[in-house]
Amino acid sequence: MSTFALLFLVTGLALIGALTARVRAVAFRRGSSRRFSSLPSHHATYVALWTLLPALLFLIVWSSVTPGLVTDMVIASPLAHDLPPPGFERGAVLGQARAIAQGQAIAGANPLALRLAPAYAAVQARYDWMATALALLLTLATGAFAYLRVKPDFSARTRIERVVMAILLAASLIAVLTTLGIVGSLLFESARFFQMVPATDFLFGTHWAPQVIDPAHPGAALGAVPLFWGTFFIGAVIAMVVAIPLGLMSAVYLSQYAEPAVRRWMKPILEILAGVPTVVYGYFAALTVAPAVRDLAVALGFRFASSESALAAGVVMGVMIIPFVSSMADDSIAAVPQSMRDGSLAMGATVSETISRVLIPAALPGVVGGVLLAVSRAIGETMIVVMAASGAATISLNPFQSATTVTKQIVDLLTGEAEFDSPKTLAAFALGLTLFVITLLLNIVALTVVKRYREAYE
């Protein structure tokens, strides 16, 4: 039985268990004047959870363990005696055999994969039936256990709250453990990199050429200062020059000048920019903005201007983060007490003077927090830089010149054919760790500023 069909069957059994538990709870409440601790719906939910959750957990564990067991059994079969030694080629053959066994058509498949596909299908079918039997047995057992506990003095409501609390705790732990796993992987691989390349060469070196690494002195070609400069120049200078004025002015207009009907339409339209996929921005930057920037550079006298420039990527990135600045500034301005506005206007100040000398200074902590959050979003952007910026690592103040960023180089390093243990590949983890630390610090500073702002005006 397929996994989807099995889940559908288990869910149906859980629904049946909930209905029968509700009928039983209604039956023992009928004609009784005593006060019960749980409603019939609580008993039904309790039985449904006990019927469904254990089977779901079992299927999750089973689906994560089964592929390895199936592969081991196929490798141990006589048909697999011609398999190549462990490595990429063996993995490719086994992957093709698994895909063919699942009904996918593989053009030019390896003959050995074609021979192993029936064995894969047979072993997988055997494990699927085992999963079906065990899941149904577990569902019936846990459902019957929960159903037998439905009694007048049973507090199903309390048990449900405990289950919900456990689910919420598990979700929180998954988020925390995922973050710890990411940080741990970055630290581990970065430590391996810094065993090969001195940290001073990486953090303070000004030459970045991972394609021509000298095995005797790899740090000479892995100086990341040009990458840090490109990231700062594109994401924190050019993008902010675009995003801060436009975002702040749009926030001022929407909060102070726009009619309610206009604001009701304009604010959601502006915030749609935050939901546009970054690859769409990348296409826009590569096909529309970059040629225009190149033509502008040629008109200004830069004869050999390239379409892959820091200005093209930075402008589009600035447009992308306008909603971050605008939304935060709008909320900050709206949170300024009305008495400060009325006092300024009562003293004879105009609306523009009230905005520039009262509202914006009072909302400045929130605006700064929004800007810092936008900066952290910009310097971590990948697709726009990959599609619009260059891979040339340079240190220049010329916005028409090619530049690259940390994220662009991480993509280039991890999509090449270099060995995983080489300094070139491990440099991607060191760059990722550096970017993670920078964005973490920016977020901490931004959240600290916003918190102080909220405490001042709540």
Short mmCIF file of C-alpha atoms in Angstrom, two decimals:
data_model
loop_
_atom_site.label_atom_id
_atom_site.label_comp_id
_atom_site.label_asym_id
_atom_site.label_seq_id
_atom_site.Cartn_x
_atom_site.Cartn_y
_atom_site.Cartn_z
CA MET A 1 0.00 0.00 0.00
CA SER A 2 1.33 3.45 -0.88
CA THR A 3 2.18 5.93 1.86
CA PHE A 4 -0.61 8.28 0.81
CA ALA A 5 -3.21 5.53 0.89
CA LEU A 6 -1.96 4.35 4.28
CA LEU A 7 -2.15 7.88 5.70
CA PHE A 8 -5.67 8.21 4.32
CA LEU A 9 -6.67 4.92 5.96
CA VAL A 10 -5.12 5.86 9.32
CA THR A 11 -6.85 9.25 9.22
CA GLY A 12 -10.16 7.52 8.49
CA LEU A 13 -9.70 5.21 11.46
CA ALA A 14 -8.89 8.21 13.65
CA LEU A 15 -12.11 9.90 12.50
CA ILE A 16 -14.11 6.77 13.24
CA GLY A 17 -12.53 6.54 16.68
CA ALA A 18 -13.38 10.17 17.38
CA LEU A 19 -17.03 9.68 16.40
CA THR A 20 -17.44 6.55 18.53
CA ALA A 21 -15.77 8.24 21.49
CA ARG A 22 -18.11 11.20 21.17
CA VAL A 23 -21.14 8.90 21.06
CA ARG A 24 -19.91 7.12 24.20
CA ALA A 25 -19.27 10.43 26.00
CA VAL A 26 -22.72 11.73 25.08
CA ALA A 27 -24.27 8.48 26.32
CA PHE A 28 -22.87 8.63 29.84
CA ARG A 29 -23.72 12.36 30.11
CA ARG A 30 -27.37 11.79 29.16
CA GLY A 31 -29.65 11.90 32.17
CA SER A 32 -26.87 12.88 34.58
CA SER A 33 -26.89 16.11 36.58
CA ARG A 34 -23.25 15.93 37.71
CA ARG A 35 -20.62 18.36 36.44
CA PHE A 36 -18.09 16.78 34.07
CA SER A 37 -14.52 17.97 33.57
CA SER A 38 -14.53 17.34 29.82
CA LEU A 39 -16.95 17.82 26.94
CA PRO A 40 -17.76 15.06 24.43
CA SER A 41 -15.61 16.91 21.89
CA HIS A 42 -12.63 16.62 24.26
CA HIS A 43 -13.06 12.85 24.48
CA ALA A 44 -13.38 12.63 20.69
CA THR A 45 -10.22 14.69 20.17
CA TYR A 46 -8.35 12.61 22.73
CA VAL A 47 -9.17 9.35 20.94
CA ALA A 48 -8.40 10.86 17.54
CA LEU A 49 -4.97 12.05 18.68
CA TRP A 50 -4.10 8.69 20.23
CA THR A 51 -5.23 6.91 17.07
CA LEU A 52 -3.40 9.17 14.63
CA LEU A 53 -0.20 10.50 16.22
CA PRO A 54 1.58 7.20 17.11
CA ALA A 55 1.00 5.88 13.59
CA LEU A 56 2.30 9.12 12.07
CA LEU A 57 5.44 9.03 14.20
CA PHE A 58 5.98 5.40 13.23
CA LEU A 59 5.62 6.18 9.52
CA ILE A 60 8.05 9.10 9.77
CA VAL A 61 10.68 6.93 11.43
CA TRP A 62 9.99 4.03 9.07
CA SER A 63 10.29 6.20 5.94
CA SER A 64 13.64 7.55 7.12
CA VAL A 65 15.08 4.11 7.91
CA THR A 66 13.63 2.02 5.09
CA PRO A 67 15.63 3.42 2.10
CA GLY A 68 18.91 2.38 3.65
CA LEU A 69 17.61 -1.08 4.53
CA VAL A 70 16.23 -1.59 1.01
CA THR A 71 19.53 -0.53 -0.54
CA ASP A 72 21.50 -2.88 1.73
CA MET A 73 19.29 -5.83 0.78
CA VAL A 74 19.63 -5.05 -2.93
CA ILE A 75 23.42 -4.80 -2.61
CA ALA A 76 23.48 -8.14 -0.79
CA SER A 77 21.52 -9.88 -3.55
CA PRO A 78 23.34 -12.00 -6.17
CA LEU A 79 22.25 -9.59 -8.92
CA ALA A 80 24.50 -6.89 -7.45
CA HIS A 81 27.80 -8.73 -7.79
CA ASP A 82 28.84 -6.42 -10.67
CA LEU A 83 28.28 -3.22 -8.70
CA PRO A 84 31.23 -0.80 -8.78
CA PRO A 85 33.01 -0.05 -5.50
CA PRO A 86 31.49 2.49 -3.09
CA GLY A 87 31.54 5.93 -4.62
CA PHE A 88 29.75 8.23 -7.00
CA GLU A 89 29.32 5.62 -9.75
CA ARG A 90 27.69 3.10 -7.39
CA GLY A 91 25.36 5.77 -6.04
CA ALA A 92 24.35 6.73 -9.59
CA VAL A 93 23.57 3.11 -10.52
CA LEU A 94 21.54 2.52 -7.37
CA GLY A 95 19.71 5.81 -7.83
CA GLN A 96 18.73 4.85 -11.37
CA ALA A 97 17.57 1.43 -10.21
CA ARG A 98 15.44 2.99 -7.48
CA ALA A 99 13.90 5.46 -9.93
CA ILE A 100 13.09 2.71 -12.45
CA ALA A 101 11.56 0.59 -9.68
CA GLN A 102 9.30 3.53 -8.80
CA GLY A 103 8.03 3.71 -12.38
CA GLN A 104 10.13 6.61 -13.65
CA ALA A 105 11.51 6.44 -17.19
CA ILE A 106 15.31 6.94 -17.26
CA ALA A 107 16.75 7.66 -20.70
CA GLY A 108 20.02 5.84 -21.30
CA ALA A 109 19.86 3.99 -18.00
CA ASN A 110 22.77 1.82 -16.94
CA PRO A 111 22.17 -1.88 -17.84
CA LEU A 112 23.08 -2.86 -14.29
CA ALA A 113 20.42 -0.45 -12.99
CA LEU A 114 17.86 -2.08 -15.28
CA ARG A 115 18.81 -5.48 -13.88
CA LEU A 116 18.58 -4.29 -10.26
CA ALA A 117 15.26 -2.47 -10.67
CA PRO A 118 13.06 -5.60 -10.18
CA ALA A 119 14.99 -6.48 -7.02
CA TYR A 120 14.48 -2.95 -5.76
CA ALA A 121 10.74 -3.13 -6.50
CA ALA A 122 10.37 -6.51 -4.76
CA VAL A 123 12.23 -5.46 -1.61
CA GLN A 124 10.40 -2.13 -1.47
CA ALA A 125 7.02 -3.87 -1.83
CA ARG A 126 7.91 -6.21 1.03
CA TYR A 127 8.79 -3.28 3.30
CA ASP A 128 5.64 -1.39 2.25
CA TRP A 129 3.44 -4.30 3.33
CA MET A 130 5.34 -4.54 6.60
CA ALA A 131 4.77 -0.83 7.18
CA THR A 132 1.08 -1.21 6.37
CA ALA A 133 0.60 -4.08 8.80
CA LEU A 134 2.56 -2.46 11.63
CA ALA A 135 0.90 0.94 11.17
CA LEU A 136 -2.60 -0.53 11.17
CA LEU A 137 -1.82 -2.68 14.22
CA LEU A 138 -0.42 0.34 16.06
CA THR A 139 -3.43 2.46 15.06
CA LEU A 140 -5.94 -0.09 16.30
CA ALA A 141 -4.04 -0.73 19.53
CA THR A 142 -3.61 2.93 20.49
CA GLY A 143 -7.15 3.77 19.38
CA ALA A 144 -8.62 0.97 21.49
CA PHE A 145 -6.50 2.03 24.48
CA ALA A 146 -7.79 5.61 24.22
CA TYR A 147 -11.40 4.53 23.64
CA LEU A 148 -11.43 2.36 26.76
CA ARG A 149 -10.34 5.37 28.84
CA VAL A 150 -13.43 7.39 27.87
CA LYS A 151 -15.27 7.40 31.20
CA PRO A 152 -17.26 9.98 33.20
CA ASP A 153 -14.41 10.73 35.59
CA PHE A 154 -11.68 10.83 32.90
CA SER A 155 -10.22 14.32 32.29
CA ALA A 156 -9.69 14.25 28.53
CA ARG A 157 -9.37 18.04 28.36
CA THR A 158 -6.26 18.05 30.55
CA ARG A 159 -4.66 15.24 28.51
CA ILE A 160 -5.33 17.11 25.25
CA GLU A 161 -3.70 20.24 26.62
CA ARG A 162 -0.65 18.20 27.58
CA VAL A 163 -0.45 16.71 24.10
CA VAL A 164 -0.74 20.13 22.49
CA MET A 165 1.92 21.47 24.83
CA ALA A 166 4.21 18.58 23.89
CA ILE A 167 3.64 19.26 20.19
CA LEU A 168 4.45 22.95 20.65
CA LEU A 169 7.56 22.06 22.64
CA ALA A 170 8.65 19.64 19.93
CA ALA A 171 8.16 22.32 17.27
CA SER A 172 10.26 24.76 19.30
CA LEU A 173 12.97 22.18 19.84
CA ILE A 174 13.03 21.38 16.12
CA ALA A 175 13.60 25.07 15.34
CA VAL A 176 16.32 25.37 17.99
CA LEU A 177 18.02 22.12 17.03
CA THR A 178 17.93 23.06 13.35
CA THR A 179 19.67 26.35 14.15
CA LEU A 180 22.22 24.55 16.29
CA GLY A 181 22.78 22.02 13.50
CA ILE A 182 23.40 24.78 10.96
CA VAL A 183 25.80 26.58 13.26
CA GLY A 184 27.54 23.33 14.19
CA SER A 185 28.06 22.31 10.57
CA LEU A 186 29.43 25.75 9.72
CA LEU A 187 31.78 25.70 12.71
CA PHE A 188 33.02 22.18 12.00
CA GLU A 189 33.75 22.73 8.32
CA SER A 190 35.15 26.21 8.95
CA ALA A 191 37.54 24.75 11.55
CA ARG A 192 38.79 22.32 8.90
CA PHE A 193 39.28 25.22 6.50
CA PHE A 194 41.22 27.31 9.02
CA GLN A 195 43.51 24.34 9.64
CA MET A 196 44.58 24.68 6.00
CA VAL A 197 44.37 28.45 5.63
CA PRO A 198 45.40 30.91 8.38
CA ALA A 199 42.49 33.02 9.58
CA THR A 200 44.51 36.21 9.08
CA ASP A 201 45.09 35.39 5.40
CA PHE A 202 41.38 34.75 4.91
CA LEU A 203 39.99 37.72 6.85
CA PHE A 204 42.56 40.32 5.83
CA GLY A 205 43.85 39.10 2.47
CA THR A 206 43.05 41.27 -0.56
CA HIS A 207 43.47 38.68 -3.32
CA TRP A 208 40.65 36.24 -4.11
CA ALA A 209 41.37 33.67 -6.82
CA PRO A 210 40.14 30.20 -5.73
CA GLN A 211 40.75 28.80 -9.24
CA VAL A 212 44.54 29.19 -8.93
CA ILE A 213 45.26 28.02 -5.39
CA ASP A 214 48.88 27.17 -4.59
CA PRO A 215 48.86 23.94 -2.53
CA ALA A 216 51.91 25.15 -0.62
CA HIS A 217 50.27 28.44 0.38
CA PRO A 218 46.49 28.32 -0.22
CA GLY A 219 45.83 31.42 1.86
CA ALA A 220 47.52 33.64 -0.75
CA ALA A 221 44.57 33.15 -3.13
CA LEU A 222 41.77 33.12 -0.55
CA GLY A 223 41.78 36.63 0.84
CA ALA A 224 38.13 37.52 1.41
CA VAL A 225 38.39 41.30 1.80
CA PRO A 226 37.22 41.93 -1.83
CA LEU A 227 34.17 39.77 -1.13
CA PHE A 228 33.39 41.61 2.08
CA TRP A 229 33.77 44.93 0.30
CA GLY A 230 31.53 43.85 -2.59
CA THR A 231 28.87 42.61 -0.16
CA PHE A 232 29.01 45.86 1.80
CA PHE A 233 29.09 48.06 -1.31
CA ILE A 234 26.17 46.36 -3.07
CA GLY A 235 24.00 45.38 -0.11
CA ALA A 236 24.67 48.12 2.44
CA VAL A 237 25.56 51.15 0.32
CA ILE A 238 23.87 51.06 -3.09
CA ALA A 239 20.80 49.12 -1.93
CA MET A 240 20.32 51.38 1.08
CA VAL A 241 20.71 54.53 -1.03
CA VAL A 242 17.71 53.26 -2.98
CA ALA A 243 15.68 51.69 -0.18
CA ILE A 244 15.97 54.23 2.65
CA PRO A 245 14.72 57.37 0.83
CA LEU A 246 12.00 55.58 -1.11
CA GLY A 247 10.91 53.48 1.85
CA LEU A 248 10.90 56.39 4.30
CA MET A 249 9.09 58.76 1.93
CA SER A 250 6.48 56.15 1.09
CA ALA A 251 5.93 55.53 4.81
CA VAL A 252 5.53 59.26 5.45
CA TYR A 253 3.05 59.59 2.60
CA LEU A 254 0.99 56.58 3.63
CA SER A 255 0.87 57.54 7.31
CA GLN A 256 0.42 61.32 7.04
CA TYR A 257 -0.85 62.39 3.65
CA ALA A 258 -2.71 59.50 2.00
CA GLU A 259 -6.47 59.25 2.26
CA PRO A 260 -7.74 56.14 4.08
CA ALA A 261 -8.99 54.64 0.82
CA VAL A 262 -5.64 55.26 -0.88
CA ARG A 263 -3.72 53.83 2.06
CA ARG A 264 -5.95 50.77 2.12
CA TRP A 265 -4.88 49.99 -1.46
CA MET A 266 -1.34 51.33 -1.61
CA LYS A 267 0.10 49.67 1.49
CA PRO A 268 -0.73 46.07 0.42
CA ILE A 269 0.48 46.81 -3.10
CA LEU A 270 3.78 48.09 -1.74
CA GLU A 271 4.19 45.09 0.54
CA ILE A 272 3.67 42.73 -2.41
CA LEU A 273 7.27 43.54 -3.33
CA ALA A 274 8.38 41.56 -0.29
CA GLY A 275 6.62 38.45 -1.61
CA VAL A 276 8.03 38.50 -5.13
CA PRO A 277 10.50 35.58 -5.60
CA THR A 278 14.08 36.78 -5.69
CA VAL A 279 14.70 34.91 -8.94
CA VAL A 280 12.15 37.25 -10.56
CA TYR A 281 14.14 40.21 -9.29
CA GLY A 282 17.22 38.53 -10.70
CA TYR A 283 15.67 38.25 -14.15
CA PHE A 284 14.55 41.88 -13.94
CA ALA A 285 18.06 42.94 -12.96
CA ALA A 286 19.79 40.91 -15.67
CA LEU A 287 17.41 41.69 -18.56
CA THR A 288 16.23 45.23 -17.84
CA VAL A 289 18.29 47.11 -15.27
CA ALA A 290 21.77 45.85 -16.18
CA PRO A 291 21.59 46.88 -19.89
CA ALA A 292 20.23 50.28 -18.87
CA VAL A 293 23.06 50.76 -16.39
CA ARG A 294 25.60 49.73 -19.03
CA ASP A 295 24.17 52.25 -21.52
CA LEU A 296 24.29 54.93 -18.83
CA ALA A 297 27.93 54.12 -18.11
CA VAL A 298 28.81 54.32 -21.81
CA ALA A 299 27.02 57.67 -22.06
CA LEU A 300 29.07 58.94 -19.11
CA GLY A 301 32.34 57.98 -20.82
CA PHE A 302 33.03 54.46 -19.52
CA ARG A 303 33.79 52.86 -22.89
CA PHE A 304 34.24 49.29 -21.64
CA ALA A 305 31.34 49.21 -19.20
CA SER A 306 29.93 45.79 -18.40
CA SER A 307 26.32 44.82 -17.88
CA GLU A 308 27.44 42.93 -14.75
CA SER A 309 27.91 45.86 -12.41
CA ALA A 310 27.53 46.58 -8.74
CA LEU A 311 25.02 49.33 -9.51
CA ALA A 312 22.61 47.03 -11.38
CA ALA A 313 22.52 44.47 -8.58
CA GLY A 314 22.38 47.10 -5.84
CA VAL A 315 19.49 49.04 -7.39
CA VAL A 316 17.29 45.97 -7.79
CA MET A 317 18.22 44.77 -4.32
CA GLY A 318 17.23 48.17 -2.96
CA VAL A 319 13.83 47.92 -4.67
CA MET A 320 13.38 44.47 -3.15
CA ILE A 321 13.90 45.66 0.43
CA ILE A 322 11.80 48.86 0.16
CA PRO A 323 8.85 47.10 1.93
CA PHE A 324 11.09 46.23 4.91
CA VAL A 325 12.05 49.87 5.43
CA SER A 326 8.62 51.26 4.56
CA SER A 327 6.62 48.91 6.78
CA MET A 328 8.86 49.39 9.80
CA ALA A 329 8.96 53.18 9.36
CA ASP A 330 5.18 53.31 8.89
CA ASP A 331 4.56 51.37 12.10
CA SER A 332 7.09 53.51 13.98
CA ILE A 333 5.56 56.79 12.83
CA ALA A 334 2.05 55.55 13.59
CA ALA A 335 3.16 54.61 17.12
CA VAL A 336 4.18 58.18 17.98
CA PRO A 337 1.59 59.55 20.43
CA GLN A 338 -1.08 61.75 18.87
CA SER A 339 -0.43 64.36 21.54
CA MET A 340 3.01 65.07 20.03
CA ARG A 341 1.44 65.74 16.64
CA ASP A 342 -1.30 67.91 18.09
CA GLY A 343 1.16 69.87 20.23
CA SER A 344 3.39 70.63 17.26
CA LEU A 345 0.48 71.72 15.08
CA ALA A 346 -1.00 73.79 17.93
CA MET A 347 2.25 75.76 18.19
CA GLY A 348 1.96 76.80 14.56
CA ALA A 349 4.15 74.22 12.85
CA THR A 350 3.13 73.02 9.43
CA VAL A 351 2.49 69.38 8.64
CA SER A 352 5.88 69.00 6.92
CA GLU A 353 7.66 70.65 9.85
CA THR A 354 5.83 68.36 12.28
CA ILE A 355 6.93 65.34 10.27
CA SER A 356 10.57 66.36 9.90
CA ARG A 357 11.13 67.82 13.38
CA VAL A 358 8.79 65.79 15.61
CA LEU A 359 7.53 62.55 14.13
CA ILE A 360 10.65 61.24 12.39
CA PRO A 361 13.01 62.05 15.32
CA ALA A 362 10.55 60.40 17.72
CA ALA A 363 10.23 57.34 15.45
CA LEU A 364 13.93 57.20 14.63
CA PRO A 365 14.75 54.12 16.78
CA GLY A 366 12.10 52.08 14.98
CA VAL A 367 13.22 53.37 11.59
CA VAL A 368 16.83 52.48 12.37
CA GLY A 369 15.76 49.01 13.46
CA GLY A 370 13.93 48.52 10.17
CA VAL A 371 16.93 49.71 8.20
CA LEU A 372 19.24 47.29 10.01
CA LEU A 373 16.85 44.40 9.37
CA ALA A 374 16.73 45.41 5.70
CA VAL A 375 20.54 45.50 5.55
CA SER A 376 20.78 42.00 6.99
CA ARG A 377 18.26 40.85 4.38
CA ALA A 378 20.19 42.54 1.57
CA ILE A 379 23.66 41.21 2.37
CA GLY A 380 22.29 37.67 2.47
CA GLU A 381 20.62 37.92 -0.94
CA THR A 382 21.84 35.42 -3.53
CA MET A 383 19.79 35.21 -6.73
CA ILE A 384 19.97 38.89 -7.68
CA VAL A 385 23.73 38.91 -7.26
CA VAL A 386 24.16 35.61 -9.10
CA MET A 387 22.17 36.83 -12.10
CA ALA A 388 23.19 40.52 -12.22
CA ALA A 389 26.60 40.90 -10.55
CA SER A 390 29.93 39.54 -11.67
CA GLY A 391 32.26 36.95 -10.19
CA ALA A 392 35.22 39.33 -10.30
CA ALA A 393 36.48 40.10 -6.80
CA THR A 394 37.54 43.75 -6.88
CA ILE A 395 37.86 46.62 -4.42
CA SER A 396 36.53 49.73 -6.11
CA LEU A 397 34.25 52.68 -5.45
CA ASN A 398 33.10 52.72 -9.08
CA PRO A 399 29.50 51.45 -9.14
CA PHE A 400 29.75 50.70 -12.87
CA GLN A 401 32.56 48.24 -12.31
CA SER A 402 32.06 44.52 -11.78
CA ALA A 403 31.86 43.32 -8.20
CA THR A 404 30.96 40.16 -6.37
CA THR A 405 29.59 39.22 -2.97
CA VAL A 406 29.98 36.50 -0.39
CA THR A 407 26.78 34.74 -1.43
CA LYS A 408 27.77 34.72 -5.10
CA GLN A 409 31.12 33.10 -4.26
CA ILE A 410 29.47 30.50 -2.01
CA VAL A 411 27.34 29.43 -4.98
CA ASP A 412 30.38 29.28 -7.27
CA LEU A 413 32.48 27.31 -4.78
CA LEU A 414 29.83 24.71 -4.03
CA THR A 415 28.75 24.13 -7.63
CA GLY A 416 32.20 23.34 -8.99
CA GLU A 417 33.91 19.97 -9.36
CA ALA A 418 36.59 20.45 -6.71
CA GLU A 419 37.01 17.85 -3.98
CA PHE A 420 35.02 18.47 -0.83
CA ASP A 421 38.14 18.41 1.35
CA SER A 422 39.93 21.03 -0.73
CA PRO A 423 40.48 24.56 0.61
CA LYS A 424 38.48 25.91 -2.33
CA THR A 425 35.29 24.07 -1.31
CA LEU A 426 35.74 24.50 2.43
CA ALA A 427 36.15 28.25 1.89
CA ALA A 428 32.41 28.35 1.19
CA PHE A 429 31.72 27.30 4.79
CA ALA A 430 34.09 29.92 6.15
CA LEU A 431 32.31 32.55 4.06
CA GLY A 432 28.94 31.24 5.26
CA LEU A 433 30.05 31.41 8.89
CA THR A 434 31.27 34.98 8.45
CA LEU A 435 28.01 36.01 6.79
CA PHE A 436 26.02 34.26 9.52
CA VAL A 437 27.88 36.16 12.25
CA ILE A 438 27.39 39.50 10.47
CA THR A 439 23.66 39.02 9.92
CA LEU A 440 23.23 37.72 13.47
CA LEU A 441 24.87 40.83 14.90
CA LEU A 442 22.76 43.09 12.69
CA ASN A 443 19.57 41.35 13.78
CA ILE A 444 20.55 41.57 17.45
CA VAL A 445 21.25 45.29 17.13
CA ALA A 446 18.00 45.88 15.21
CA LEU A 447 15.85 43.94 17.68
CA THR A 448 17.50 45.74 20.59
CA VAL A 449 16.74 49.13 19.06
CA VAL A 450 13.14 48.16 18.28
CA LYS A 451 12.63 46.82 21.79
CA ARG A 452 13.79 50.05 23.36
CA TYR A 453 11.52 51.97 21.01
CA ARG A 454 8.48 49.91 21.94
CA GLU A 455 9.19 50.28 25.63
CA ALA A 456 9.30 54.04 25.20
CA TYR A 457 5.91 54.37 23.47
CA GLU A 458 3.75 51.45 24.65
#
